[in-house]
Amino acid sequence: MKPGILLALAVAALSAAPPVAEAGPRADVQQALERIVAGGGFRAAVTGAVFGPGMPATSGTIDVVFPDRIHARTEIIDFITMPDGAWINLFGIWTPVDRDRIPVTAFSRSAMRKAIASIGDVRAQGSVMTNRCEERIYGFHAAGQLPGATADGDARIWICANDGRPVKLEATDTASGGRIKLDFDWSRAPRVEAPE
């Protein structure tokens, strides 16, 4: 076969191949949040309506191991909840309590995935360069229990361009106006253990 014919066949084959699909903003946001679910949990600094709409705003840190191991250390409460018990830290002393006295006791993977699937109206809002990575910022609308935040309304997420992990998540509940902000800490795995 002549070189010119071979080149013409190669060009024809390449032009007939389907174009490679780009992820796009919605897929970027969904994949970043799905990484949290698939990773089994998260550690984050939190601010705002941490324990849901109607609860007082607070700030602190939270370790979550899905589905039901949580250690929250905030200005208003320090608690641990696990399948076999729950404890509140009162003046430095861990005291057992009923799990129904704890503001949040579990994260449902199916509920989180349903909320991730609900994501729509995704808008790229630029990026910012930090000492860690370039963080791409997206605004979006969601309904339900995202990993770390109930988001029945508008939300924003910062995603590290290097690894696709969420850096920050802000969500606002449309009905109550409650806001929550999470700054994820991927430097170490979340850890939740029963108090000694």
mmCIF file of N, CA and C in Angstrom, residues 23-105:
data_model
loop_
_atom_site.group_PDB
_atom_site.id
_atom_site.type_symbol
_atom_site.label_atom_id
_atom_site.label_comp_id
_atom_site.label_asym_id
_atom_site.label_seq_id
_atom_site.Cartn_x
_atom_site.Cartn_y
_atom_site.Cartn_z
ATOM 1 N N ALA A 23 -15.488 15.865 30.960
ATOM 2 C CA ALA A 23 -16.291 15.656 32.165
ATOM 3 C C ALA A 23 -17.339 16.759 32.337
ATOM 4 N N GLY A 24 -16.948 17.993 32.294
ATOM 5 C CA GLY A 24 -17.879 19.089 32.477
ATOM 6 C C GLY A 24 -18.079 19.422 33.946
ATOM 7 N N PRO A 25 -18.585 20.616 34.233
ATOM 8 C CA PRO A 25 -18.735 21.079 35.617
ATOM 9 C C PRO A 25 -19.596 20.179 36.491
ATOM 10 N N ARG A 26 -20.745 19.723 35.997
ATOM 11 C CA ARG A 26 -21.621 18.875 36.821
ATOM 12 C C ARG A 26 -20.907 17.585 37.205
ATOM 13 N N ALA A 27 -20.267 16.937 36.242
ATOM 14 C CA ALA A 27 -19.548 15.697 36.523
ATOM 15 C C ALA A 27 -18.389 15.942 37.487
ATOM 16 N N ASP A 28 -17.703 17.083 37.354
ATOM 17 C CA ASP A 28 -16.598 17.405 38.273
ATOM 18 C C ASP A 28 -17.096 17.468 39.720
ATOM 19 N N VAL A 29 -18.216 18.145 39.919
ATOM 20 C CA VAL A 29 -18.786 18.298 41.262
ATOM 21 C C VAL A 29 -19.259 16.946 41.791
ATOM 22 N N GLN A 30 -19.986 16.215 40.980
ATOM 23 C CA GLN A 30 -20.487 14.914 41.421
ATOM 24 C C GLN A 30 -19.349 13.950 41.750
ATOM 25 N N GLN A 31 -18.328 13.917 40.909
ATOM 26 C CA GLN A 31 -17.199 13.020 41.156
ATOM 27 C C GLN A 31 -16.455 13.401 42.427
ATOM 28 N N ALA A 32 -16.293 14.690 42.687
ATOM 29 C CA ALA A 32 -15.594 15.127 43.903
ATOM 30 C C ALA A 32 -16.358 14.689 45.147
ATOM 31 N N LEU A 33 -17.669 14.861 45.146
ATOM 32 C CA LEU A 33 -18.469 14.448 46.302
ATOM 33 C C LEU A 33 -18.549 12.926 46.420
ATOM 34 N N GLU A 34 -18.589 12.247 45.295
ATOM 35 C CA GLU A 34 -18.610 10.781 45.319
ATOM 36 C C GLU A 34 -17.298 10.237 45.901
ATOM 37 N N ARG A 35 -16.197 10.955 45.711
ATOM 38 C CA ARG A 35 -14.912 10.529 46.290
ATOM 39 C C ARG A 35 -14.995 10.469 47.815
ATOM 40 N N ILE A 36 -15.752 11.390 48.412
ATOM 41 C CA ILE A 36 -15.919 11.375 49.867
ATOM 42 C C ILE A 36 -16.702 10.131 50.282
ATOM 43 N N VAL A 37 -17.794 9.861 49.570
ATOM 44 C CA VAL A 37 -18.619 8.697 49.902
ATOM 45 C C VAL A 37 -17.803 7.416 49.732
ATOM 46 N N ALA A 38 -17.136 7.286 48.599
ATOM 47 C CA ALA A 38 -16.348 6.085 48.319
ATOM 48 C C ALA A 38 -15.170 5.940 49.288
ATOM 49 N N GLY A 39 -14.632 7.082 49.755
ATOM 50 C CA GLY A 39 -13.503 7.056 50.690
ATOM 51 C C GLY A 39 -13.890 6.627 52.095
ATOM 52 N N GLY A 40 -15.175 6.609 52.389
ATOM 53 C CA GLY A 40 -15.623 6.111 53.680
ATOM 54 C C GLY A 40 -15.736 7.131 54.785
ATOM 55 N N GLY A 41 -15.525 8.407 54.476
ATOM 56 C CA GLY A 41 -15.681 9.423 55.508
ATOM 57 C C GLY A 41 -14.837 10.642 55.233
ATOM 58 N N PHE A 42 -14.745 11.530 56.238
ATOM 59 C CA PHE A 42 -13.990 12.764 56.078
ATOM 60 C C PHE A 42 -13.657 13.368 57.433
ATOM 61 N N ARG A 43 -12.708 14.276 57.411
ATOM 62 C CA ARG A 43 -12.358 15.119 58.556
ATOM 63 C C ARG A 43 -12.449 16.551 58.043
ATOM 64 N N ALA A 44 -13.081 17.444 58.827
ATOM 65 C CA ALA A 44 -13.259 18.811 58.349
ATOM 66 C C ALA A 44 -13.396 19.792 59.503
ATOM 67 N N ALA A 45 -12.984 21.023 59.245
ATOM 68 C CA ALA A 45 -13.336 22.142 60.110
ATOM 69 C C ALA A 45 -14.699 22.607 59.631
ATOM 70 N N VAL A 46 -15.627 22.846 60.570
ATOM 71 C CA VAL A 46 -16.993 23.205 60.204
ATOM 72 C C VAL A 46 -17.405 24.515 60.872
ATOM 73 N N THR A 47 -18.279 25.253 60.173
ATOM 74 C CA THR A 47 -18.819 26.509 60.691
ATOM 75 C C THR A 47 -20.256 26.637 60.221
ATOM 76 N N GLY A 48 -21.124 27.130 61.104
ATOM 77 C CA GLY A 48 -22.500 27.407 60.709
ATOM 78 C C GLY A 48 -23.489 26.446 61.324
ATOM 79 N N ALA A 49 -24.537 26.126 60.557
ATOM 80 C CA ALA A 49 -25.609 25.239 61.028
ATOM 81 C C ALA A 49 -25.135 23.788 60.908
ATOM 82 N N VAL A 50 -24.140 23.447 61.718
ATOM 83 C CA VAL A 50 -23.460 22.151 61.637
ATOM 84 C C VAL A 50 -24.421 20.985 61.844
ATOM 85 N N PHE A 51 -25.368 21.144 62.751
ATOM 86 C CA PHE A 51 -26.251 20.040 63.101
ATOM 87 C C PHE A 51 -27.620 20.140 62.458
ATOM 88 N N GLY A 52 -27.727 20.947 61.406
ATOM 89 C CA GLY A 52 -28.960 20.997 60.643
ATOM 90 C C GLY A 52 -29.732 22.293 60.819
ATOM 91 N N PRO A 53 -30.706 22.513 59.938
ATOM 92 C CA PRO A 53 -31.534 23.716 59.999
ATOM 93 C C PRO A 53 -32.244 23.818 61.342
ATOM 94 N N GLY A 54 -32.328 25.042 61.846
ATOM 95 C CA GLY A 54 -33.010 25.275 63.113
ATOM 96 C C GLY A 54 -32.121 25.122 64.335
ATOM 97 N N MET A 55 -30.929 24.558 64.164
ATOM 98 C CA MET A 55 -29.988 24.411 65.278
ATOM 99 C C MET A 55 -29.092 25.649 65.313
ATOM 100 N N PRO A 56 -28.560 25.991 66.515
ATOM 101 C CA PRO A 56 -27.701 27.171 66.584
ATOM 102 C C PRO A 56 -26.418 26.995 65.772
ATOM 103 N N ALA A 57 -25.931 28.111 65.246
ATOM 104 C CA ALA A 57 -24.670 28.087 64.501
ATOM 105 C C ALA A 57 -23.526 27.832 65.470
ATOM 106 N N THR A 58 -22.527 27.103 65.006
ATOM 107 C CA THR A 58 -21.359 26.794 65.824
ATOM 108 C C THR A 58 -20.163 26.561 64.907
ATOM 109 N N SER A 59 -19.005 26.333 65.489
ATOM 110 C CA SER A 59 -17.832 25.989 64.694
ATOM 111 C C SER A 59 -16.980 25.001 65.476
ATOM 112 N N GLY A 60 -16.180 24.257 64.742
ATOM 113 C CA GLY A 60 -15.307 23.266 65.355
ATOM 114 C C GLY A 60 -14.782 22.311 64.306
ATOM 115 N N THR A 61 -14.532 21.059 64.727
ATOM 116 C CA THR A 61 -14.066 20.042 63.798
ATOM 117 C C THR A 61 -14.950 18.806 63.928
ATOM 118 N N ILE A 62 -14.966 18.035 62.854
ATOM 119 C CA ILE A 62 -15.767 16.816 62.853
ATOM 120 C C ILE A 62 -15.013 15.725 62.104
ATOM 121 N N ASP A 63 -15.006 14.537 62.690
ATOM 122 C CA ASP A 63 -14.494 13.338 62.034
ATOM 123 C C ASP A 63 -15.690 12.438 61.792
ATOM 124 N N VAL A 64 -15.845 11.946 60.575
ATOM 125 C CA VAL A 64 -16.963 11.075 60.234
ATOM 126 C C VAL A 64 -16.423 9.847 59.512
ATOM 127 N N VAL A 65 -16.789 8.677 60.018
ATOM 128 C CA VAL A 65 -16.518 7.418 59.338
ATOM 129 C C VAL A 65 -17.888 6.834 59.011
ATOM 130 N N PHE A 66 -18.222 6.765 57.720
ATOM 131 C CA PHE A 66 -19.547 6.327 57.301
ATOM 132 C C PHE A 66 -19.770 4.871 57.686
ATOM 133 N N PRO A 67 -20.987 4.483 58.080
ATOM 134 C CA PRO A 67 -22.173 5.338 58.115
ATOM 135 C C PRO A 67 -22.449 5.968 59.482
ATOM 136 N N ASP A 68 -21.876 5.454 60.575
ATOM 137 C CA ASP A 68 -22.389 5.845 61.888
ATOM 138 C C ASP A 68 -21.336 6.027 62.983
ATOM 139 N N ARG A 69 -20.171 6.533 62.616
ATOM 140 C CA ARG A 69 -19.133 6.844 63.608
ATOM 141 C C ARG A 69 -18.781 8.325 63.445
ATOM 142 N N ILE A 70 -19.107 9.134 64.454
ATOM 143 C CA ILE A 70 -18.939 10.586 64.359
ATOM 144 C C ILE A 70 -18.310 11.105 65.647
ATOM 145 N N HIS A 71 -17.317 11.971 65.509
ATOM 146 C CA HIS A 71 -16.779 12.714 66.646
ATOM 147 C C HIS A 71 -16.808 14.188 66.261
ATOM 148 N N ALA A 72 -17.678 14.951 66.915
ATOM 149 C CA ALA A 72 -17.811 16.385 66.672
ATOM 150 C C ALA A 72 -17.303 17.146 67.882
ATOM 151 N N ARG A 73 -16.407 18.095 67.635
ATOM 152 C CA ARG A 73 -15.873 18.954 68.685
ATOM 153 C C ARG A 73 -16.183 20.397 68.282
ATOM 154 N N THR A 74 -17.230 20.964 68.879
ATOM 155 C CA THR A 74 -17.633 22.318 68.522
ATOM 156 C C THR A 74 -17.711 23.182 69.773
ATOM 157 N N GLU A 75 -18.040 24.455 69.555
ATOM 158 C CA GLU A 75 -18.173 25.398 70.672
ATOM 159 C C GLU A 75 -19.294 25.013 71.627
ATOM 160 N N ILE A 76 -20.326 24.360 71.099
ATOM 161 C CA ILE A 76 -21.484 24.074 71.956
ATOM 162 C C ILE A 76 -21.581 22.629 72.422
ATOM 163 N N ILE A 77 -20.897 21.709 71.737
ATOM 164 C CA ILE A 77 -20.999 20.301 72.144
ATOM 165 C C ILE A 77 -19.792 19.519 71.636
ATOM 166 N N ASP A 78 -19.343 18.572 72.441
ATOM 167 C CA ASP A 78 -18.283 17.640 72.065
ATOM 168 C C ASP A 78 -18.881 16.253 72.265
ATOM 169 N N PHE A 79 -19.113 15.527 71.170
ATOM 170 C CA PHE A 79 -19.742 14.217 71.311
ATOM 171 C C PHE A 79 -19.110 13.188 70.396
ATOM 172 N N ILE A 80 -19.294 11.943 70.788
ATOM 173 C CA ILE A 80 -18.906 10.789 69.983
ATOM 174 C C ILE A 80 -20.133 9.894 69.885
ATOM 175 N N THR A 81 -20.415 9.428 68.689
ATOM 176 C CA THR A 81 -21.480 8.441 68.519
ATOM 177 C C THR A 81 -20.957 7.308 67.650
ATOM 178 N N MET A 82 -21.261 6.093 68.095
ATOM 179 C CA MET A 82 -20.852 4.872 67.410
ATOM 180 C C MET A 82 -22.016 3.882 67.501
ATOM 181 N N PRO A 83 -21.967 2.793 66.755
ATOM 182 C CA PRO A 83 -23.086 1.845 66.832
ATOM 183 C C PRO A 83 -23.332 1.310 68.242
ATOM 184 N N ASP A 84 -22.273 1.181 69.037
ATOM 185 C CA ASP A 84 -22.440 0.593 70.371
ATOM 186 C C ASP A 84 -22.562 1.613 71.500
ATOM 187 N N GLY A 85 -22.726 2.895 71.167
ATOM 188 C CA GLY A 85 -22.912 3.877 72.227
ATOM 189 C C GLY A 85 -22.688 5.306 71.774
ATOM 190 N N ALA A 86 -22.999 6.228 72.690
ATOM 191 C CA ALA A 86 -22.801 7.652 72.443
ATOM 192 C C ALA A 86 -22.350 8.302 73.738
ATOM 193 N N TRP A 87 -21.510 9.331 73.619
ATOM 194 C CA TRP A 87 -20.950 10.004 74.781
ATOM 195 C C TRP A 87 -20.885 11.500 74.514
ATOM 196 N N ILE A 88 -21.077 12.272 75.584
ATOM 197 C CA ILE A 88 -20.892 13.721 75.540
ATOM 198 C C ILE A 88 -19.792 14.064 76.534
ATOM 199 N N ASN A 89 -18.935 14.984 76.130
ATOM 200 C CA ASN A 89 -17.863 15.438 76.998
ATOM 201 C C ASN A 89 -18.389 16.616 77.826
ATOM 202 N N LEU A 90 -18.560 16.394 79.128
ATOM 203 C CA LEU A 90 -19.032 17.435 80.038
ATOM 204 C C LEU A 90 -17.882 17.830 80.967
ATOM 205 N N PHE A 91 -17.334 19.013 80.737
ATOM 206 C CA PHE A 91 -16.258 19.551 81.565
ATOM 207 C C PHE A 91 -15.076 18.593 81.663
ATOM 208 N N GLY A 92 -14.745 17.949 80.520
ATOM 209 C CA GLY A 92 -13.592 17.056 80.479
ATOM 210 C C GLY A 92 -13.886 15.622 80.869
ATOM 211 N N ILE A 93 -15.124 15.308 81.183
ATOM 212 C CA ILE A 93 -15.496 13.944 81.569
ATOM 213 C C ILE A 93 -16.476 13.402 80.535
ATOM 214 N N TRP A 94 -16.125 12.259 79.930
ATOM 215 C CA TRP A 94 -17.010 11.637 78.949
ATOM 216 C C TRP A 94 -18.138 10.922 79.672
ATOM 217 N N THR A 95 -19.366 11.273 79.307
ATOM 218 C CA THR A 95 -20.556 10.725 79.950
ATOM 219 C C THR A 95 -21.408 10.000 78.921
ATOM 220 N N PRO A 96 -21.761 8.721 79.172
ATOM 221 C CA PRO A 96 -22.633 8.016 78.222
ATOM 222 C C PRO A 96 -24.015 8.671 78.150
ATOM 223 N N VAL A 97 -24.584 8.701 76.938
ATOM 224 C CA VAL A 97 -25.926 9.242 76.721
ATOM 225 C C VAL A 97 -26.654 8.360 75.715
ATOM 226 N N ASP A 98 -27.975 8.500 75.664
ATOM 227 C CA ASP A 98 -28.747 7.816 74.628
ATOM 228 C C ASP A 98 -28.399 8.424 73.275
ATOM 229 N N ARG A 99 -28.315 7.579 72.269
ATOM 230 C CA ARG A 99 -27.979 8.076 70.926
ATOM 231 C C ARG A 99 -29.007 9.083 70.416
ATOM 232 N N ASP A 100 -30.262 8.993 70.870
ATOM 233 C CA ASP A 100 -31.268 9.942 70.394
ATOM 234 C C ASP A 100 -31.069 11.340 70.963
ATOM 235 N N ARG A 101 -30.155 11.503 71.902
ATOM 236 C CA ARG A 101 -29.818 12.824 72.448
ATOM 237 C C ARG A 101 -28.732 13.532 71.639
ATOM 238 N N ILE A 102 -28.149 12.807 70.697
ATOM 239 C CA ILE A 102 -27.072 13.354 69.864
ATOM 240 C C ILE A 102 -27.707 13.978 68.620
ATOM 241 N N PRO A 103 -27.230 15.177 68.189
ATOM 242 C CA PRO A 103 -27.880 15.859 67.058
ATOM 243 C C PRO A 103 -27.776 15.127 65.722
ATOM 244 N N VAL A 104 -26.745 14.320 65.515
ATOM 245 C CA VAL A 104 -26.621 13.556 64.272
ATOM 246 C C VAL A 104 -25.936 12.238 64.625
ATOM 247 N N THR A 105 -26.487 11.132 64.125
ATOM 248 C CA THR A 105 -25.943 9.821 64.500
ATOM 249 C C THR A 105 -25.510 8.970 63.317
#
